[in-house]
């Protein structure tokens, strides 16, 4: 039986939510990952030192005894340097959302005026706080990410020492940016390494595959696969696992988000194995992130095995990607 062992898997983009949903989903990630960058788009967003500390405590309380480190983020606003100094020890990154672009992002940035943002971004650069960005404009849905490339370029050239992470990239245009600017990095989800728009709306519409940014064209998928499978040193795995209750997905006005936390490592093994690249998965799912963020997660060893695994229909009322379908890798043991 073929097996594959991963050391200290990291999910560099995760939505854990709060309250009952947090208690439902946090143990699923804590089971198989050593740590995760936790998104701040709660209602209201995580935007003060108290918010960060209290949210981290709630996460730790929701997680069983497994070792798991929540790497906390702050919701981007134009903060001053004194505030950023006071919060720097408690956060791993700051997440920037364009206003209204996705779930709970209404308080995000409404104008990318570099002068308005300079104090904050320069302070982040000085304090070595990475900037994670949801890079979409409010343009035509298939063009939103590509249209955002000029903003990445502006940010990257204006703050050359600031680490900027293009979150959940979905296009060849974003892949092409990686080698153009030293300070640009990217996370890639597992669903964007599998899906194109055809899978979402090409046949019967699939609400559980609907997310933002939406899956794009076959040539985009190929570009994402090429950098992920070779574990390009500037790309990291970030699931963007985004749980919504079943009724919010299977409804008129489907919420955006694909829930992959409990099947992410199994699917990663499946995709990397399918292309004969299992040996590169460790870099993609942990080592690149450790180097880019300068983090040292505690030891965790996850062994997966090539055998059928039927994805549960739901996890506490949240329907995962590929619910009811059979995957070809399963988690065998965790130490
Ligand atoms: O599909 C998404 N869901 N994209 C995001 O950017 C946010 C996320 C969520 O929080 O549900
Ligand atoms: Zn997200």
XYZ file of C-alpha atoms and ligand atoms in Angstrom:
347
model
C 0.000 0.000 0.000
C 1.424 3.378 -0.996
C 1.864 5.830 1.873
C 3.137 9.382 2.119
C 4.219 11.261 5.241
C 3.948 15.018 5.687
C 5.688 16.902 8.470
C 3.998 19.880 10.091
C 1.412 20.645 7.418
C 0.350 24.288 7.417
C -2.767 25.914 6.048
C -1.765 29.467 5.233
C -5.315 30.760 4.634
C -8.183 29.483 6.741
C -11.611 30.680 7.867
C -12.552 29.387 11.315
C -15.498 31.740 12.036
C -16.735 31.991 15.623
C -19.021 30.464 18.262
C -20.778 27.236 17.237
C -19.211 27.182 13.770
C -15.735 27.673 15.264
C -16.326 24.778 17.636
C -17.467 22.668 14.707
C -14.644 23.365 12.251
C -11.533 24.227 14.313
C -10.989 20.631 15.515
C -11.036 19.408 11.906
C -8.058 21.553 10.931
C -6.290 21.086 14.286
C -6.462 17.332 13.760
C -4.277 17.237 10.664
C -2.477 20.588 10.472
C 0.233 21.997 12.744
C -1.004 25.514 12.269
C -3.012 27.863 10.123
C -3.204 31.527 9.252
C -6.642 32.473 10.551
C -8.640 35.026 8.574
C -10.075 38.044 10.422
C -13.347 38.523 8.504
C -15.657 38.032 11.459
C -18.600 40.345 12.154
C -17.295 42.776 13.338
C -13.820 42.123 11.934
C -10.773 41.341 14.092
C -9.321 44.839 14.254
C -7.964 45.539 17.752
C -5.398 43.940 20.042
C -8.217 42.775 22.301
C -10.040 41.259 19.335
C -6.943 39.284 18.332
C -6.166 38.017 21.825
C -9.770 37.088 22.591
C -10.306 35.375 19.231
C -7.118 33.346 19.675
C -8.351 32.244 23.097
C -11.682 31.172 21.640
C -9.875 29.205 18.940
C -7.637 27.443 21.466
C -10.684 26.623 23.588
C -12.376 25.074 20.546
C -9.416 22.873 19.698
C -8.898 19.543 21.475
C -5.532 18.579 22.892
C -3.886 18.185 19.488
C -1.024 20.539 18.962
C -2.256 23.384 16.759
C -1.036 26.975 16.381
C -3.484 29.597 15.120
C -1.427 32.280 13.404
C -3.555 35.350 13.945
C -4.293 38.139 11.478
C -5.734 41.605 11.758
C -8.273 43.083 9.346
C -6.504 45.796 7.316
C -7.414 49.400 7.996
C -5.182 52.439 7.823
C -3.594 51.907 11.258
C -0.853 54.090 12.748
C 2.587 52.801 13.631
C 2.127 52.937 17.410
C -0.891 50.678 17.158
C 0.946 48.257 14.884
C 3.879 48.133 17.315
C 1.474 47.283 20.122
C -0.105 44.406 18.209
C 2.901 43.082 16.257
C 3.747 40.298 18.734
C 0.232 38.890 18.587
C -0.222 38.721 14.830
C 1.482 36.943 11.962
C 0.022 39.039 9.144
C -2.576 41.638 8.216
C -5.284 40.752 5.724
C -6.476 43.344 3.254
C -9.887 43.075 1.632
C -11.167 45.487 -0.971
C -14.422 46.817 0.507
C -17.412 44.604 -0.240
C -15.504 42.175 -2.443
C -16.428 39.035 -0.508
C -17.934 37.671 2.725
C -17.798 40.199 5.603
C -15.451 42.600 3.829
C -17.632 45.715 3.961
C -15.117 47.502 6.221
C -12.253 46.893 3.792
C -10.272 49.274 1.604
C -12.345 51.388 -0.764
C -9.505 53.218 -2.499
C -6.006 52.026 -3.236
C -4.502 55.474 -2.800
C -0.912 54.705 -1.866
C -0.510 58.007 -0.039
C -3.489 57.194 2.197
C -2.026 53.764 2.888
C 1.617 54.775 3.174
C 1.848 55.148 6.971
C 0.383 51.713 7.579
C 2.207 49.873 4.840
C 5.555 51.472 5.646
C 5.106 50.583 9.321
C 4.224 47.013 8.369
C 7.326 46.879 6.216
C 9.485 48.226 9.080
C 7.934 45.839 11.587
C 8.157 42.933 9.111
C 4.422 42.206 9.197
C 3.381 40.523 5.929
C 0.387 41.871 3.998
C -2.075 39.234 2.795
C -4.343 40.499 0.032
C -7.651 39.391 -1.434
C -6.749 40.593 -4.927
C -9.943 41.243 -6.845
C -11.458 44.384 -8.355
C -15.206 44.854 -8.678
C -14.999 44.311 -12.447
C -16.382 41.475 -14.568
C -16.196 38.326 -12.464
C -13.743 36.443 -14.682
C -11.433 39.475 -14.949
C -11.400 40.646 -11.323
C -8.130 39.015 -10.335
C -6.278 39.887 -13.532
C -7.433 43.501 -13.182
C -5.965 43.586 -9.686
C -2.414 42.901 -10.973
C -1.714 46.612 -11.431
C -2.521 47.153 -7.738
C -0.143 44.360 -6.716
C 2.489 45.994 -8.906
C 1.908 49.354 -7.254
C 2.089 47.859 -3.764
C 5.150 45.754 -4.544
C 7.129 48.616 -6.078
C 6.060 51.238 -3.499
C 7.042 48.994 -0.552
C 9.841 46.754 -1.847
C 10.656 45.324 1.608
C 7.024 44.523 2.473
C 6.146 40.855 2.015
C 2.928 40.757 0.012
C 0.986 37.536 -0.301
C -1.430 37.252 -3.200
C -4.070 35.105 -1.542
C -5.838 32.189 -3.258
C -4.593 32.984 -6.755
C -6.674 31.616 -9.622
C -5.107 32.967 -12.801
C -2.065 32.671 -15.031
C -1.777 36.454 -14.688
C -1.105 36.078 -10.952
C 1.307 33.180 -11.482
C 3.261 35.355 -13.912
C 3.630 38.064 -11.247
C 5.601 35.786 -8.915
C 8.835 36.026 -10.836
C 8.462 39.735 -11.560
C 8.624 41.103 -8.004
C 10.883 39.769 -5.258
C 8.414 40.672 -2.516
C 5.325 38.982 -4.011
C 4.282 35.516 -2.833
C 1.077 33.504 -3.232
C -1.188 30.989 -1.601
C -3.084 28.447 -3.698
C -6.115 26.434 -2.575
C -6.684 22.767 -3.322
C -9.987 23.474 -5.070
C -8.291 25.868 -7.492
C -5.868 23.026 -8.356
C -8.804 20.868 -9.411
C -11.664 23.026 -10.693
C -12.380 25.298 -13.615
C -15.494 27.416 -14.062
C -16.956 24.500 -16.001
C -17.091 22.417 -12.822
C -18.960 25.199 -11.010
C -21.563 26.249 -13.576
C -20.916 24.241 -16.761
C -23.535 21.622 -15.961
C -25.942 21.688 -13.025
C -24.841 24.580 -10.834
C -22.690 23.387 -7.916
C -23.143 25.693 -4.918
C -20.526 23.890 -2.844
C -17.890 24.737 -5.462
C -18.810 28.429 -5.599
C -16.227 30.727 -4.057
C -14.427 34.004 -4.529
C -12.322 34.249 -6.529
C -14.265 31.892 -8.776
C -12.416 29.056 -10.545
C -11.242 30.206 -13.977
C -10.182 28.752 -17.341
C -8.243 25.550 -18.157
C -5.108 27.561 -18.986
C -5.306 29.200 -15.556
C -5.626 25.797 -13.890
C -2.558 24.622 -15.812
C -0.547 27.640 -14.673
C -1.548 27.083 -11.029
C -0.684 23.395 -11.256
C 2.693 24.163 -12.774
C 3.834 26.314 -9.827
C 2.178 24.210 -7.121
C 3.434 20.843 -8.385
C 7.000 22.098 -8.672
C 6.541 23.768 -5.252
C 7.776 27.063 -6.631
C 9.577 28.632 -3.639
C 7.129 31.548 -3.493
C 3.920 29.533 -3.333
C 2.276 28.019 -0.267
C -0.800 25.945 0.385
C -3.694 27.973 1.796
C -7.011 26.137 1.724
C -9.328 29.161 1.976
C -11.614 26.585 3.550
C -14.676 28.762 4.139
C -17.516 27.037 6.003
C -21.077 28.230 5.571
C -24.173 26.444 6.913
C -25.789 24.150 4.354
C -28.859 26.399 4.077
C -26.665 29.395 3.179
C -25.038 27.461 0.339
C -28.085 25.628 -0.992
C -30.215 28.719 -1.338
C -31.159 31.553 -3.609
C -28.113 33.793 -3.096
C -25.474 31.146 -2.440
C -22.716 32.227 -0.010
C -19.184 32.119 -1.443
C -16.818 29.557 0.009
C -15.652 25.974 -0.454
C -15.285 23.881 2.677
C -12.207 21.679 2.347
C -10.562 21.629 5.797
C -11.195 17.934 6.561
C -10.238 16.671 3.083
C -7.450 19.050 2.098
C -4.448 16.799 2.775
C -6.146 13.808 1.155
C -6.891 15.845 -1.979
C -3.390 17.319 -2.072
C -1.925 13.802 -2.030
C -4.317 12.774 -4.776
C -3.398 15.667 -7.066
C 0.355 15.568 -6.437
C 0.415 11.772 -6.833
C -1.600 11.932 -10.032
C 1.156 14.076 -11.554
C 3.997 12.040 -10.006
C 5.006 14.979 -7.786
C 4.364 13.693 -4.265
C 7.977 14.478 -3.375
C 7.266 18.188 -3.806
C 4.210 18.269 -1.551
C 6.180 18.833 1.669
C 7.557 22.114 0.329
C 4.136 23.234 -0.876
C 2.279 22.339 2.303
C 4.817 23.435 4.903
C 8.465 24.197 4.138
C 7.882 27.141 1.798
C 5.525 28.727 4.308
C 7.968 28.227 7.185
C 10.675 29.999 5.203
C 8.482 32.799 3.812
C 6.812 33.634 7.141
C 9.769 32.676 9.343
C 7.631 30.391 11.492
C 8.685 27.171 13.235
C 5.669 24.976 13.939
C 5.945 22.233 16.512
C 6.393 18.687 15.356
C 3.473 16.847 13.792
C 3.721 13.907 11.420
C 0.772 12.996 9.222
C 0.857 9.789 7.215
C -1.580 9.316 4.364
C -2.312 6.100 2.556
C -3.586 5.409 -0.937
C -6.947 3.798 -0.223
C -10.568 4.778 -0.849
C -12.015 7.433 1.463
C -15.677 8.390 1.183
C -16.163 12.072 1.990
C -18.882 12.493 4.662
C -22.124 14.147 3.555
C -21.605 16.956 6.041
C -19.626 17.993 9.087
C -21.978 19.427 11.683
C -24.228 20.940 9.043
C -21.460 22.115 6.712
C -21.199 20.324 3.376
C -17.630 19.680 2.257
C -16.370 19.733 -1.298
C -16.933 16.329 -2.933
C -19.446 15.238 -0.258
C -20.344 11.584 -0.782
C -17.625 11.065 -3.361
C -14.702 8.690 -3.006
C -11.182 10.102 -2.766
C -8.142 7.911 -3.376
C -6.081 8.950 -0.331
C -6.975 8.772 3.362
C -5.283 9.841 6.577
C -3.639 6.783 8.104
C -1.995 8.124 11.261
C -0.995 11.296 13.043
C 1.875 11.606 15.532
O -15.222 32.215 -1.203
C -14.816 32.913 -0.291
N -15.286 32.770 0.963
N -13.901 33.836 -0.562
C -13.510 34.727 0.368
O -12.705 35.551 0.058
C -14.124 34.734 1.713
C -14.654 33.417 2.051
C -15.568 33.463 3.257
O -15.181 34.085 4.262
O -16.624 32.852 3.204
Zn -10.448 33.500 2.415
